[in-house]
PDB file of C-alpha atoms in Angstrom:
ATOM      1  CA  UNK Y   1       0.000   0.000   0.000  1.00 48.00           C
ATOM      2  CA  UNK Y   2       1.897   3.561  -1.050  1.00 52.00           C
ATOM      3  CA  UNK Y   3       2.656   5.689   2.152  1.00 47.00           C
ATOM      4  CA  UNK Y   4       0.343   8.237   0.832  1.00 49.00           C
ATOM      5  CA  UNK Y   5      -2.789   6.369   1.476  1.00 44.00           C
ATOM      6  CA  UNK Y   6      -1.109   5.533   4.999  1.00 45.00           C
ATOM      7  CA  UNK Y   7      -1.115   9.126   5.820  1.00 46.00           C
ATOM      8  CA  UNK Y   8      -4.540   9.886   4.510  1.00 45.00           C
ATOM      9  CA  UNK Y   9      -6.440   9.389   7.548  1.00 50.00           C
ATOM     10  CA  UNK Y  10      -3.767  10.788   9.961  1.00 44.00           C
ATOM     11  CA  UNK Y  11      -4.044  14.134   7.784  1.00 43.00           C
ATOM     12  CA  UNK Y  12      -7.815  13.942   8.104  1.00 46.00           C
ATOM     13  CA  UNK Y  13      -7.587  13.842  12.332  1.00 47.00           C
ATOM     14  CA  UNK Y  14      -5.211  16.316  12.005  1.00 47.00           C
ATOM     15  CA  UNK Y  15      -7.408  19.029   9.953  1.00 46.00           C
ATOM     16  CA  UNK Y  16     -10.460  18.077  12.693  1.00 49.00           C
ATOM     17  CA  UNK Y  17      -8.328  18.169  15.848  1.00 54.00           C
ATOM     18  CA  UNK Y  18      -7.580  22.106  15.025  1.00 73.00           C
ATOM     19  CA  UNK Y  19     -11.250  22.657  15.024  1.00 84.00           C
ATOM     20  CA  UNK Y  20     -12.383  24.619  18.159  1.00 95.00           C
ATOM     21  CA  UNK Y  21     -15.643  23.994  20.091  1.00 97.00           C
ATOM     22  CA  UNK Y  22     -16.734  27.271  21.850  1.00 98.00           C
ATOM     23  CA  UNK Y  23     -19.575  27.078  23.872  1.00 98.00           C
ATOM     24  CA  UNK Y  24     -22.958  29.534  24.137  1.00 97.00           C
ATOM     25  CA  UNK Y  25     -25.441  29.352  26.964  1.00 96.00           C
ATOM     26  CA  UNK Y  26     -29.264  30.081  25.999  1.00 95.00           C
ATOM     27  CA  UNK Y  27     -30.322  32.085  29.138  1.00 94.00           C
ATOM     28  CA  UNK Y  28     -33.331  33.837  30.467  1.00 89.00           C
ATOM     29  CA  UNK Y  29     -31.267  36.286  32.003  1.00 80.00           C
ATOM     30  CA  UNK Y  30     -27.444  37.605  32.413  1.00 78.00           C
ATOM     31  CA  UNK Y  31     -26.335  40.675  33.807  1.00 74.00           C
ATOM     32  CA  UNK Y  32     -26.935  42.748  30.411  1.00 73.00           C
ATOM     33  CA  UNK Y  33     -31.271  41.947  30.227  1.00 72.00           C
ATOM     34  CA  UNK Y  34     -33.111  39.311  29.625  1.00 81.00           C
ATOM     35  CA  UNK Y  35     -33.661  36.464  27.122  1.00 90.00           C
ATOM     36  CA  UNK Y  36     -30.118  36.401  25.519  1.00 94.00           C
ATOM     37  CA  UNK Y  37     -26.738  33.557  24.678  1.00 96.00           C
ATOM     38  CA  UNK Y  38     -24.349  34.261  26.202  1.00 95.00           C
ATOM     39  CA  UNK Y  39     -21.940  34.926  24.341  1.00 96.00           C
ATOM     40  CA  UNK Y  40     -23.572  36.791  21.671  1.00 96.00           C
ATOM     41  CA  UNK Y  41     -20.808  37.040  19.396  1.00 97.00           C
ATOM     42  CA  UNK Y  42     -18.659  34.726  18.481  1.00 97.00           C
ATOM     43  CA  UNK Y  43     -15.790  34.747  15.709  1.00 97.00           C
ATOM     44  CA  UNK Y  44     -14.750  31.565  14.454  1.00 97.00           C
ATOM     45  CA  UNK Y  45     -12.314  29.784  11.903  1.00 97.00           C
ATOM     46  CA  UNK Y  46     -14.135  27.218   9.143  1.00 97.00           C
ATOM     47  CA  UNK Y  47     -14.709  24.145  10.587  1.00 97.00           C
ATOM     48  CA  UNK Y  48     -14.885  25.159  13.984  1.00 98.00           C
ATOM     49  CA  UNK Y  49     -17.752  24.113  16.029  1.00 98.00           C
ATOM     50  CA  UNK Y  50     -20.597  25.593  18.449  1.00 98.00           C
ATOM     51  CA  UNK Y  51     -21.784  23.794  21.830  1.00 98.00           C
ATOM     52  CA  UNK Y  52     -25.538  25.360  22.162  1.00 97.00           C
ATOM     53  CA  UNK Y  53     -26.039  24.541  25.668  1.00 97.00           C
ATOM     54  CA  UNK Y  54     -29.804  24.436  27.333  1.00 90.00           C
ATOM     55  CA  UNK Y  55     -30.242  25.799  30.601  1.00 90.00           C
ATOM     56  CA  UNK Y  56     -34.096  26.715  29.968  1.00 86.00           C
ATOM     57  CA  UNK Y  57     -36.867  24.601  28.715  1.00 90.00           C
ATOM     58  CA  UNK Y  58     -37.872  27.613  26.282  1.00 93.00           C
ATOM     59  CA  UNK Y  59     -34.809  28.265  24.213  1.00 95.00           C
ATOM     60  CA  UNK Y  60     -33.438  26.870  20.934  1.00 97.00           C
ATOM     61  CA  UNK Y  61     -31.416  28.059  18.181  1.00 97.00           C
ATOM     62  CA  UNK Y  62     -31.962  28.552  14.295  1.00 98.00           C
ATOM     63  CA  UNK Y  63     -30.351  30.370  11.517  1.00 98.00           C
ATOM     64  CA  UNK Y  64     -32.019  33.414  10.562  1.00 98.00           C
ATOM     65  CA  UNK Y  65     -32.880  32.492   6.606  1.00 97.00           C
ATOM     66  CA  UNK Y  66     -32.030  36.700   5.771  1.00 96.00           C
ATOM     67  CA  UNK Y  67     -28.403  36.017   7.707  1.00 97.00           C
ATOM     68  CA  UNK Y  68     -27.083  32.844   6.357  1.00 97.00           C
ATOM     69  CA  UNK Y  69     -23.797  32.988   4.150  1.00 97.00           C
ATOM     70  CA  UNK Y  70     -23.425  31.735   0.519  1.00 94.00           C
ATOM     71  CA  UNK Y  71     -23.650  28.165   0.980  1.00 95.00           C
ATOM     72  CA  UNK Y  72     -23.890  27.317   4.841  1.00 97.00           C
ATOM     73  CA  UNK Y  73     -26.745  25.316   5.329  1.00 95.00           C
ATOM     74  CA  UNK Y  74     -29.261  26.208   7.458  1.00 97.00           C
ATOM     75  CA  UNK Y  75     -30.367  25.033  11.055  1.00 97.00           C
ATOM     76  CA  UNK Y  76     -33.087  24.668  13.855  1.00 97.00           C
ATOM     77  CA  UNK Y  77     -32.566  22.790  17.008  1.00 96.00           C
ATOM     78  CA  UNK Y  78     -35.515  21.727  19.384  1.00 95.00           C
ATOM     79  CA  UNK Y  79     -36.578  23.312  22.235  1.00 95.00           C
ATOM     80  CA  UNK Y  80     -34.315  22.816  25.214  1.00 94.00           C
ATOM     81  CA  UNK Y  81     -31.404  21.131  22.891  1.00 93.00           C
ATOM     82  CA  UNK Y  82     -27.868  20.849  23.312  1.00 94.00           C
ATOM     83  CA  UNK Y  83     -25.986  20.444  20.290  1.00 94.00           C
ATOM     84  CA  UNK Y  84     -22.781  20.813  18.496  1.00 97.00           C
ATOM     85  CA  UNK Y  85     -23.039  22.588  15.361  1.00 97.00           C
ATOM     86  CA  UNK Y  86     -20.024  23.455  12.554  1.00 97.00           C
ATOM     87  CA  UNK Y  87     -19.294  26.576  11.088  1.00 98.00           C
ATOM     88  CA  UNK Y  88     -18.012  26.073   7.930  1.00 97.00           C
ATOM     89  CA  UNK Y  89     -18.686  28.793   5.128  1.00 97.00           C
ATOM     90  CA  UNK Y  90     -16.894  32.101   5.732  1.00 97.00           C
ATOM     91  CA  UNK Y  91     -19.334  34.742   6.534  1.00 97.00           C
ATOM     92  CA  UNK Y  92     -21.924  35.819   9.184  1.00 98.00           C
ATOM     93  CA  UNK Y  93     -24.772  33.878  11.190  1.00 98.00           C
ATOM     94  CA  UNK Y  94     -27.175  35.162  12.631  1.00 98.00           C
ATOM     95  CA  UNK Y  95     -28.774  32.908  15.676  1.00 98.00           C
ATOM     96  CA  UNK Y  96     -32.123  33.306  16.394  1.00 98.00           C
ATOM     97  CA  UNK Y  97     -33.877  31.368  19.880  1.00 97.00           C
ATOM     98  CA  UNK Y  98     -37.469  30.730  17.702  1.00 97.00           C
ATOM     99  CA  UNK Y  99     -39.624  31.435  20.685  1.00 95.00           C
ATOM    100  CA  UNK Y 100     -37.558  35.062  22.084  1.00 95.00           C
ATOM    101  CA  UNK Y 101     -36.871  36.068  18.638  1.00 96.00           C
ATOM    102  CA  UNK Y 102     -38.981  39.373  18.079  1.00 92.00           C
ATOM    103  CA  UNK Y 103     -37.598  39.814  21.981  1.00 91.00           C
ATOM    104  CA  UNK Y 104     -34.353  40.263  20.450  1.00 94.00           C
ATOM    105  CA  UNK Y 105     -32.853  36.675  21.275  1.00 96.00           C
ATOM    106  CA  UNK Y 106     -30.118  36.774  18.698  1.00 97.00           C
ATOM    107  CA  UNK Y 107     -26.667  35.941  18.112  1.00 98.00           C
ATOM    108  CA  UNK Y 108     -23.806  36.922  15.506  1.00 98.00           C
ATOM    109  CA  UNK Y 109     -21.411  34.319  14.330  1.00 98.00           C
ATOM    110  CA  UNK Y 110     -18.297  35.259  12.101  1.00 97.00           C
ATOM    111  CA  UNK Y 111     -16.730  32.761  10.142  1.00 98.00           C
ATOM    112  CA  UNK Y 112     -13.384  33.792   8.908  1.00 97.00           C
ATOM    113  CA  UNK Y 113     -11.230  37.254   8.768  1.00 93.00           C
ATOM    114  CA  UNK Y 114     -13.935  39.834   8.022  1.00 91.00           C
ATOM    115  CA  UNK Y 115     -14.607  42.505  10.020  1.00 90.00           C
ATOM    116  CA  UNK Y 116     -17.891  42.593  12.029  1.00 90.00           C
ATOM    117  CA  UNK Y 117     -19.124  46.003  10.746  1.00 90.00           C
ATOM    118  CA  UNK Y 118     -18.875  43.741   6.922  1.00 93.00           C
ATOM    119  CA  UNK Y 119     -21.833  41.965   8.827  1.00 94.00           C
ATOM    120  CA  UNK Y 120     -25.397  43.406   6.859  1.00 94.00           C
ATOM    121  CA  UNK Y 121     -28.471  43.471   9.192  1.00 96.00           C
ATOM    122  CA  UNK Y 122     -31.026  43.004   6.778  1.00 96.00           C
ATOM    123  CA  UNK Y 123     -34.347  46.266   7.282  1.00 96.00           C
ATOM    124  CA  UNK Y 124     -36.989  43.397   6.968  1.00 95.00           C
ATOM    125  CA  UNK Y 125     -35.836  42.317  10.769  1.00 96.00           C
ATOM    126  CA  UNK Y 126     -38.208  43.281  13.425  1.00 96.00           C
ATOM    127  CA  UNK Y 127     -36.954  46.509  14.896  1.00 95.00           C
ATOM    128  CA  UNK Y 128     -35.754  44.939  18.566  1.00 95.00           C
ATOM    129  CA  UNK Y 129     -33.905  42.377  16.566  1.00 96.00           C
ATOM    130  CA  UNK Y 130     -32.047  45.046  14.725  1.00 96.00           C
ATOM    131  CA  UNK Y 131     -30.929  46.841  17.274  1.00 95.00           C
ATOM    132  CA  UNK Y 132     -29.700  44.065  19.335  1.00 95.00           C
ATOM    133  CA  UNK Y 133     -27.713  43.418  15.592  1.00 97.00           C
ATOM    134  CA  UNK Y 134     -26.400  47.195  16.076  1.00 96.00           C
ATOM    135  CA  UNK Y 135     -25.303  47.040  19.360  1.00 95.00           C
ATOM    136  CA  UNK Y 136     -23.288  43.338  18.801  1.00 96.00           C
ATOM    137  CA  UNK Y 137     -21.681  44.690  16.148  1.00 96.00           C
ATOM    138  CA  UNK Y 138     -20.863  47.640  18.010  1.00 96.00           C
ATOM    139  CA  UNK Y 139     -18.917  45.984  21.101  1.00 94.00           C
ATOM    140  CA  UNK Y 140     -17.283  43.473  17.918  1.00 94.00           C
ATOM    141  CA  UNK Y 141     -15.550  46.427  16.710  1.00 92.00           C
ATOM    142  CA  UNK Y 142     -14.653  47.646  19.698  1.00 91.00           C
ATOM    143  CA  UNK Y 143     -12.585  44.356  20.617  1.00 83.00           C
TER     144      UNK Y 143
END
């Protein structure tokens, strides 16, 4: 068998063990207000992963169809869920808890080098949701 094909699967565990899993709490409260993850923005590298983490019966998370990047494929956990979840088109999320949403439950994920005021918050969002957008975006670029 040619050393090649040897390698092959250690090169494959070596691409997935650089991945990163960061984790984001759904909450009902932090110190900021109400109905929020925590964190609420989170930049990432392709192919790293996110740990949505239940600790209310009332929270999930779902892509926002008007915030998805070119190619990423969309998702929607259940109610009170934890799951892992890759990032792996360049671009920016947006997170939405189904239930909170138009409560401004929301979350920005970057995926690669962009800068987070590149990130468009699309006018057909309801108005809480865009400002909570703003204000994210805001305390990115002030990192």
């Amino acid at each position: 068998m040619p050393m090649r094909l040897l390698l092959l699967p250690l090169l494959l565990l070596a691409t997935t063990a650089h991945a990163e899993v960061h984790e984001v709490r759904m909450l009902n409260r932090n110190a900021t207000g109400g109905m929020v993850y925590e964190p609420d923005y989170l930049r990432l590298q392709p192919g790293d992963r996110v740990k949505f983490v239940a600790t209310h019966v009332t929270h999930n998370a779902a892509t926002i169809p008007a915030m998805l990047p070119e190619g990423a494929a969309p998702f929607k956990t259940r109610i009170n869920e934890e799951i892992e979840i890759a990032f792996d088109a360049p671009g920016f999320y947006g997170i939405q808890c189904i239930p909170h949403y138009a409560m401004g439950m929301v979350m920005l994920v970057q995926v690669g080098d962009r800068p987070a005021d590149a990130a468009v918050i699309p006018a057909t969002l309801p108005a809480r949701v865009k400002q909570r957008f703003g204000e994210i975006i805001a305390r990115a670029m002030a990192e």
